[in-house]
PDB file of C-alpha atoms in Angstrom:
ATOM      1  CA  MET A 120      -1.722-143.605 -76.570  1.00 72.00           C
ATOM      2  CA  MET A 121      -4.080-146.812 -76.205  1.00 73.00           C
ATOM      3  CA  ALA A 122      -5.902-146.110 -79.807  1.00 75.00           C
ATOM      4  CA  THR A 123      -1.963-146.079 -81.197  1.00 76.00           C
ATOM      5  CA  ILE A 124      -1.476-149.113 -79.606  1.00 80.00           C
ATOM      6  CA  TYR A 125      -4.428-151.429 -79.840  1.00 78.00           C
ATOM      7  CA  GLY A 126      -5.308-150.167 -83.514  1.00 79.00           C
ATOM      8  CA  GLU A 127      -8.920-151.270 -84.578  1.00 78.00           C
ATOM      9  CA  ASP A 128      -9.236-152.977 -81.599  1.00 79.00           C
ATOM     10  CA  VAL A 129      -8.689-150.038 -78.979  1.00 79.00           C
ATOM     11  CA  ARG A 130     -13.385-150.131 -78.431  1.00 81.00           C
ATOM     12  CA  ASN A 131     -12.654-153.539 -76.514  1.00 80.00           C
ATOM     13  CA  TYR A 132      -9.998-152.062 -74.650  1.00 78.00           C
ATOM     14  CA  GLU A 133     -12.674-149.057 -73.448  1.00 80.00           C
ATOM     15  CA  SER A 134     -14.245-150.381 -71.493  1.00 82.00           C
ATOM     16  CA  ASN A 135     -11.820-151.408 -69.297  1.00 84.00           C
ATOM     17  CA  LEU A 136     -11.220-149.442 -66.447  1.00 88.00           C
ATOM     18  CA  ARG A 137      -7.595-150.076 -65.134  1.00 90.00           C
ATOM     19  CA  LEU A 138      -6.223-149.506 -68.152  1.00 87.00           C
ATOM     20  CA  ARG A 139      -7.568-146.617 -69.271  1.00 86.00           C
ATOM     21  CA  VAL A 140      -6.512-145.036 -65.548  1.00 89.00           C
ATOM     22  CA  ALA A 141      -2.619-147.173 -66.272  1.00 89.00           C
ATOM     23  CA  TYR A 142      -2.260-145.206 -69.496  1.00 86.00           C
ATOM     24  CA  ARG A 143      -3.965-141.456 -68.027  1.00 85.00           C
ATOM     25  CA  LEU A 144      -1.380-142.437 -64.924  1.00 89.00           C
ATOM     26  CA  VAL A 145       1.300-142.463 -68.065  1.00 87.00           C
ATOM     27  CA  SER A 146      -0.305-139.508 -69.734  1.00 84.00           C
ATOM     28  CA  THR A 147       0.705-137.375 -66.812  1.00 85.00           C
ATOM     29  CA  ILE A 148       4.719-138.092 -66.419  1.00 86.00           C
ATOM     30  CA  PRO A 149       5.835-136.179 -69.582  1.00 81.00           C
ATOM     31  CA  PRO A 150       4.190-132.319 -67.573  1.00 77.00           C
ATOM     32  CA  ILE A 151       5.103-133.740 -63.804  1.00 81.00           C
ATOM     33  CA  VAL A 152       8.695-133.677 -65.486  1.00 83.00           C
ATOM     34  CA  GLY A 153       8.950-130.656 -67.217  1.00 78.00           C
ATOM     35  CA  ALA A 154       7.604-129.305 -63.705  1.00 78.00           C
ATOM     36  CA  ILE A 155      10.130-130.537 -62.069  1.00 83.00           C
ATOM     37  CA  PHE A 156      12.988-128.301 -64.374  1.00 81.00           C
ATOM     38  CA  VAL A 157      11.165-125.883 -64.805  1.00 77.00           C
ATOM     39  CA  ARG A 158       8.884-124.231 -62.422  1.00 76.00           C
ATOM     40  CA  GLU A 159       7.718-120.543 -64.039  1.00 79.00           C
ATOM     41  CA  LEU A 160       4.219-121.409 -65.125  1.00 77.00           C
ATOM     42  CA  GLY A 161       3.561-118.831 -67.759  1.00 80.00           C
ATOM     43  CA  LEU A 162       7.090-119.792 -69.731  1.00 79.00           C
ATOM     44  CA  ILE A 163       4.946-123.662 -70.141  1.00 78.00           C
ATOM     45  CA  THR A 164       1.818-122.242 -71.104  1.00 81.00           C
ATOM     46  CA  ALA A 165       3.930-119.742 -73.852  1.00 82.00           C
ATOM     47  CA  TYR A 166       5.309-123.183 -75.386  1.00 82.00           C
ATOM     48  CA  ALA A 167       2.162-124.442 -74.687  1.00 82.00           C
ATOM     49  CA  GLY A 168       0.766-122.585 -76.759  1.00 84.00           C
ATOM     50  CA  LEU A 169       3.624-122.476 -79.781  1.00 86.00           C
ATOM     51  CA  PHE A 170       2.105-126.803 -79.547  1.00 86.00           C
ATOM     52  CA  SER A 171      -1.500-125.130 -80.300  1.00 87.00           C
ATOM     53  CA  ILE A 172      -1.323-123.152 -83.420  1.00 87.00           C
ATOM     54  CA  ALA A 173       1.561-125.589 -84.636  1.00 88.00           C
ATOM     55  CA  THR A 174      -2.020-128.513 -84.128  1.00 89.00           C
ATOM     56  CA  ALA A 175      -4.132-126.101 -85.320  1.00 90.00           C
ATOM     57  CA  PHE A 176      -2.990-123.634 -88.295  1.00 90.00           C
ATOM     58  CA  VAL A 177      -0.182-125.656 -89.566  1.00 90.00           C
ATOM     59  CA  PHE A 178      -0.757-129.570 -89.422  1.00 90.00           C
ATOM     60  CA  PRO A 179      -3.949-128.980 -91.588  1.00 90.00           C
ATOM     61  CA  PRO A 180      -2.909-127.258 -94.877  1.00 91.00           C
ATOM     62  CA  LEU A 181      -0.399-129.964 -94.479  1.00 91.00           C
ATOM     63  CA  LEU A 182      -2.333-132.712 -94.626  1.00 89.00           C
ATOM     64  CA  TYR A 183      -4.139-130.908 -97.100  1.00 88.00           C
ATOM     65  CA  ILE A 184      -1.292-130.221 -99.933  1.00 88.00           C
ATOM     66  CA  ARG A 185      -0.877-133.683 -98.690  1.00 89.00           C
ATOM     67  CA  SER A 186      -3.653-135.543 -98.667  1.00 86.00           C
ATOM     68  CA  LYS A 187      -4.431-133.570-102.122  1.00 86.00           C
ATOM     69  CA  ALA A 188      -0.625-135.108-103.924  1.00 86.00           C
ATOM     70  CA  ILE A 189      -1.563-137.978-102.810  1.00 87.00           C
ATOM     71  CA  SER A 190      -4.847-137.881-104.395  1.00 85.00           C
ATOM     72  CA  ARG A 191      -4.155-136.421-107.851  1.00 84.00           C
ATOM     73  CA  LYS A 192      -1.169-139.391-108.387  1.00 88.00           C
ATOM     74  CA  ALA A 193      -3.614-142.376-106.679  1.00 87.00           C
ATOM     75  CA  GLY A 194      -6.211-140.630-109.808  1.00 84.00           C
ATOM     76  CA  PHE A 195      -9.426-140.331-107.972  1.00 81.00           C
ATOM     77  CA  GLY A 196     -11.631-137.087-108.795  1.00 70.00           C
ATOM     78  CA  LYS A 197     -10.783-133.357-108.835  1.00 68.00           C
ATOM     79  CA  GLN A 198     -13.753-132.254-106.575  1.00 72.00           C
ATOM     80  CA  THR A 199     -15.255-133.088-103.765  1.00 69.00           C
ATOM     81  CA  CYS A 200     -18.005-132.423-102.048  1.00 71.00           C
ATOM     82  CA  TYR A 201     -16.105-130.229 -99.677  1.00 71.00           C
ATOM     83  CA  GLU A 202     -14.098-128.189-102.436  1.00 75.00           C
ATOM     84  CA  ASN A 203     -15.345-124.767-102.455  1.00 77.00           C
ATOM     85  CA  VAL A 204     -13.362-121.609-102.602  1.00 76.00           C
ATOM     86  CA  TRP A 205     -11.737-121.289 -99.117  1.00 78.00           C
ATOM     87  CA  ALA A 206     -10.484-124.997 -99.770  1.00 83.00           C
ATOM     88  CA  SER A 207      -8.003-124.536-102.379  1.00 85.00           C
ATOM     89  CA  THR A 208      -3.770-125.272-102.033  1.00 87.00           C
ATOM     90  CA  THR A 209      -3.047-121.625-102.395  1.00 90.00           C
ATOM     91  CA  TRP A 210      -5.406-120.799 -98.853  1.00 91.00           C
ATOM     92  CA  ALA A 211      -3.883-123.832 -97.263  1.00 91.00           C
ATOM     93  CA  SER A 212       0.052-121.835 -98.461  1.00 94.00           C
ATOM     94  CA  ILE A 213      -1.141-118.254 -97.077  1.00 95.00           C
ATOM     95  CA  ILE A 214      -2.541-120.385 -93.927  1.00 93.00           C
ATOM     96  CA  PHE A 215       0.292-122.839 -93.267  1.00 93.00           C
ATOM     97  CA  PHE A 216       2.637-120.014 -93.979  1.00 95.00           C
ATOM     98  CA  CYS A 217       1.308-117.012 -92.579  1.00 94.00           C
ATOM     99  CA  SER A 218       1.449-119.793 -88.968  1.00 93.00           C
ATOM    100  CA  SER A 219       4.742-120.671 -89.737  1.00 93.00           C
ATOM    101  CA  VAL A 220       6.017-117.034 -89.451  1.00 94.00           C
ATOM    102  CA  SER A 221       4.026-116.784 -86.163  1.00 91.00           C
ATOM    103  CA  ILE A 222       5.134-120.130 -84.438  1.00 92.00           C
ATOM    104  CA  LEU A 223       8.882-118.752 -85.254  1.00 93.00           C
ATOM    105  CA  TYR A 224       8.026-114.869 -84.094  1.00 91.00           C
ATOM    106  CA  VAL A 225       7.172-115.647 -80.506  1.00 87.00           C
ATOM    107  CA  PHE A 226       9.250-118.267 -80.519  1.00 90.00           C
ATOM    108  CA  LEU A 227      11.948-115.949 -81.105  1.00 91.00           C
ATOM    109  CA  SER A 228      10.110-113.630 -78.470  1.00 88.00           C
ATOM    110  CA  LEU A 229      10.806-115.968 -76.656  1.00 86.00           C
ATOM    111  CA  ILE A 230      14.077-116.990 -76.540  1.00 87.00           C
ATOM    112  CA  HIS A 231      14.942-113.498 -76.784  1.00 86.00           C
ATOM    113  CA  HIS A 232      12.500-111.504 -73.735  1.00 80.00           C
ATOM    114  CA  GLY A 233      11.094-115.014 -71.930  1.00 66.00           C
ATOM    115  CA  THR A 234       7.953-114.395 -70.077  1.00 56.00           C
ATOM    116  CA  GLU A 235       9.648-111.460 -68.191  1.00 60.00           C
TER     117      GLU A 235
END
């Protein structure tokens, strides 16, 4: 959150202990508010798992595909030092599709069965 607000100057503010503690306290508010309404820990962790799947397996392929398209449009070279057989739009699309299907399946299972 500090980097979002302070941008490039975040290093100047990170050493301020009061500011760091304040940001940490503010970041604890959403889970506390969520815990007021949902008391079942299994349900909370199930939905947190959905977000972790999205963070680990949905967003990186999207970033890869989009950044590749932007770099081509800007006229940069096709290949980078990170290119290999696994770094391709095809694999990124496959990973995106499979992880999206997984998230949808788990989400629908949570709605239908709950955490029982």
